[in-house]
XYZ file of C-alpha atoms in Angstrom:
197
model
C -24.774 1.248 14.636
C -23.040 -0.687 11.843
C -20.370 -3.118 12.726
C -16.717 -1.895 12.516
C -15.096 -1.995 9.006
C -12.109 -4.570 8.790
C -8.683 -3.708 7.443
C -7.348 -6.950 6.201
C -3.778 -5.801 6.698
C -1.234 -6.026 9.593
C 0.730 -2.939 8.057
C 1.016 -0.146 10.766
C 1.074 2.419 7.989
C -2.259 1.437 6.244
C -3.600 1.476 9.902
C -2.416 4.876 10.537
C -3.734 6.192 7.051
C -7.178 4.647 7.419
C -7.383 6.192 10.925
C -7.253 9.626 9.317
C -10.594 8.908 7.673
C -12.252 6.136 9.566
C -12.435 5.842 13.246
C -14.423 2.637 13.726
C -12.184 -0.155 12.178
C -10.533 -3.125 13.544
C -7.484 -4.890 12.091
C -7.615 -8.411 10.868
C -4.350 -9.558 9.062
C -4.853 -12.014 6.158
C -3.370 -15.510 6.413
C -2.839 -15.718 2.689
C 0.388 -16.588 1.468
C 1.559 -14.122 -1.347
C 2.264 -15.657 -4.894
C 5.063 -14.672 -6.999
C 4.208 -12.064 -9.690
C 5.446 -14.265 -12.513
C 4.739 -12.514 -15.671
C 1.754 -10.372 -14.348
C 2.031 -6.517 -14.890
C 2.488 -4.610 -11.513
C -1.081 -3.256 -11.612
C -2.622 -6.580 -12.106
C -0.519 -8.434 -9.513
C -1.207 -5.763 -6.577
C -5.188 -6.147 -7.520
C -4.874 -9.908 -7.352
C -3.151 -9.935 -4.148
C -5.506 -7.292 -2.652
C -8.435 -9.166 -3.578
C -7.046 -12.503 -2.214
C -6.273 -10.894 1.121
C -9.659 -9.306 1.521
C -11.607 -12.415 0.310
C -9.719 -14.577 2.757
C -10.728 -12.269 5.641
C -14.184 -11.822 4.459
C -14.590 -15.581 4.291
C -13.927 -15.534 8.049
C -16.098 -12.420 8.875
C -19.282 -12.636 6.550
C -21.637 -9.783 6.516
C -18.650 -7.302 7.289
C -17.034 -4.412 5.117
C -13.497 -5.660 4.462
C -10.709 -3.574 2.688
C -7.440 -5.458 1.701
C -4.456 -3.884 0.052
C -1.008 -4.523 -1.343
C 1.756 -2.315 -2.667
C 4.693 -2.803 -4.841
C 7.502 -0.724 -6.436
C 8.162 -1.358 -10.183
C 11.251 -0.075 -11.989
C 11.135 -0.521 -15.787
C 8.360 -3.019 -15.386
C 10.422 -5.079 -12.822
C 8.839 -5.532 -9.523
C 10.984 -4.738 -6.462
C 9.539 -6.266 -3.533
C 10.873 -6.264 0.237
C 14.654 -6.589 0.494
C 15.898 -9.880 2.200
C 18.799 -7.971 3.699
C 20.918 -4.843 3.665
C 22.667 -5.829 0.607
C 19.606 -6.366 -1.397
C 18.077 -2.968 -0.092
C 21.286 -1.235 -1.153
C 21.190 -2.708 -4.695
C 17.484 -1.738 -5.045
C 18.226 1.978 -3.978
C 21.178 1.944 -6.515
C 18.576 0.902 -9.099
C 16.280 3.681 -8.363
C 18.842 6.359 -7.880
C 18.472 9.123 -10.437
C 15.442 7.673 -11.857
C 11.862 7.545 -12.014
C 9.894 4.357 -10.750
C 6.274 3.498 -10.059
C 4.299 2.739 -6.887
C 1.285 0.550 -7.414
C -1.101 -0.363 -4.855
C -4.151 -2.827 -5.190
C -7.277 -2.027 -3.029
C -10.108 -4.627 -2.804
C -13.152 -3.606 -0.817
C -15.915 -6.227 -0.254
C -19.386 -5.357 0.882
C -21.528 -7.236 3.601
C -23.688 -8.429 0.586
C -20.525 -10.066 -1.335
C -20.300 -7.241 -3.458
C -16.556 -6.372 -4.510
C -14.690 -3.516 -5.981
C -10.985 -4.025 -6.787
C -8.623 -1.293 -8.412
C -5.010 -0.306 -8.447
C -3.571 3.084 -8.104
C -0.218 4.336 -9.653
C 2.156 7.040 -8.310
C 5.337 8.045 -9.966
C 8.255 8.834 -7.998
C 11.532 10.713 -8.989
C 14.478 9.722 -6.943
C 17.756 12.243 -7.084
C 20.896 10.777 -7.640
C 22.157 8.744 -4.658
C 25.991 8.237 -3.904
C 27.244 5.238 -2.537
C 27.528 7.246 0.846
C 23.930 8.306 0.845
C 22.621 4.573 0.166
C 24.963 3.318 2.869
C 23.573 5.942 5.352
C 19.857 5.304 4.404
C 20.257 1.556 4.728
C 21.925 1.845 8.129
C 18.722 3.695 9.456
C 16.875 0.539 9.127
C 14.022 1.797 7.231
C 14.541 -0.374 4.320
C 13.476 -3.443 6.244
C 9.867 -4.880 5.105
C 9.516 -1.783 2.846
C 8.722 -2.433 -1.025
C 11.591 -0.914 -3.068
C 13.555 -0.619 0.263
C 12.691 2.868 1.218
C 9.898 4.563 3.419
C 8.738 7.852 1.948
C 7.052 8.731 5.029
C 10.309 8.491 6.889
C 13.792 9.406 6.232
C 13.173 8.207 2.548
C 11.422 11.550 1.907
C 14.966 12.947 1.369
C 15.708 10.464 -1.688
C 12.769 11.449 -3.608
C 12.640 14.896 -5.668
C 9.141 14.712 -6.410
C 5.978 12.615 -7.103
C 3.113 12.424 -9.491
C -0.023 11.077 -8.082
C -1.276 10.312 -4.816
C 1.305 10.449 -1.795
C -0.625 8.310 0.437
C -0.652 5.536 -2.369
C 3.121 5.492 -1.720
C 2.858 5.011 1.910
C 0.411 2.107 1.061
C -3.280 3.098 0.873
C -4.558 5.667 -1.626
C -7.367 7.347 0.544
C -9.054 9.230 -2.158
C -9.280 6.255 -4.289
C -10.698 4.170 -1.550
C -13.158 7.109 -0.674
C -14.421 6.716 -4.361
C -14.726 3.148 -4.235
C -17.061 3.167 -1.176
C -19.138 5.906 -2.956
C -19.279 3.722 -6.318
C -20.773 1.134 -3.775
C -23.226 3.324 -2.291
C -21.667 4.269 0.956
C -19.825 7.558 1.904
C -16.775 6.366 3.853
C -16.224 9.209 6.445
C -19.781 9.328 7.248
C -20.300 5.579 7.883
C -17.588 4.737 10.490
C -16.752 7.759 12.470
C -17.087 8.531 16.237
C -19.756 10.919 17.018
């Protein structure tokens, strides 16, 4: 019996997504302090953060499989992080209103032997035009807090998006198909490795 896979994230959304394809894992949030993006492109920025998170946890749990991830929203190349307050959340939603933006998730997979696979996934999200009343009502729900881009597509934020191009799970925080491919590239079928039987 293999030791449980480690998810190096405290995100309840990533925990729920991983549980759909992997029953045997434990959550160990990283102690890494996130760096500012600076001039780094969004795809490279999330790869860097995911790698650092997974590496920090792997250093504490050698000989274990570790998955780390980080997600950002980018509009016109500008990274929109988590809003500091409701005012900033409303400003982000106004910026996204009636336009397309990208959601990038970086994923890092570290093997027990130290092997590493790091990639990023991009999904395009198209928002419908939002009125000031729409934005006020959505922000009042409280879903914007702790969410990149100030919305949660898996919640009432689904009403803000007209359509998406790419992986839905990537927008939630963990691109499951890409993660499965990463395991396969490292010689391990994800679903067959850590499931209850």
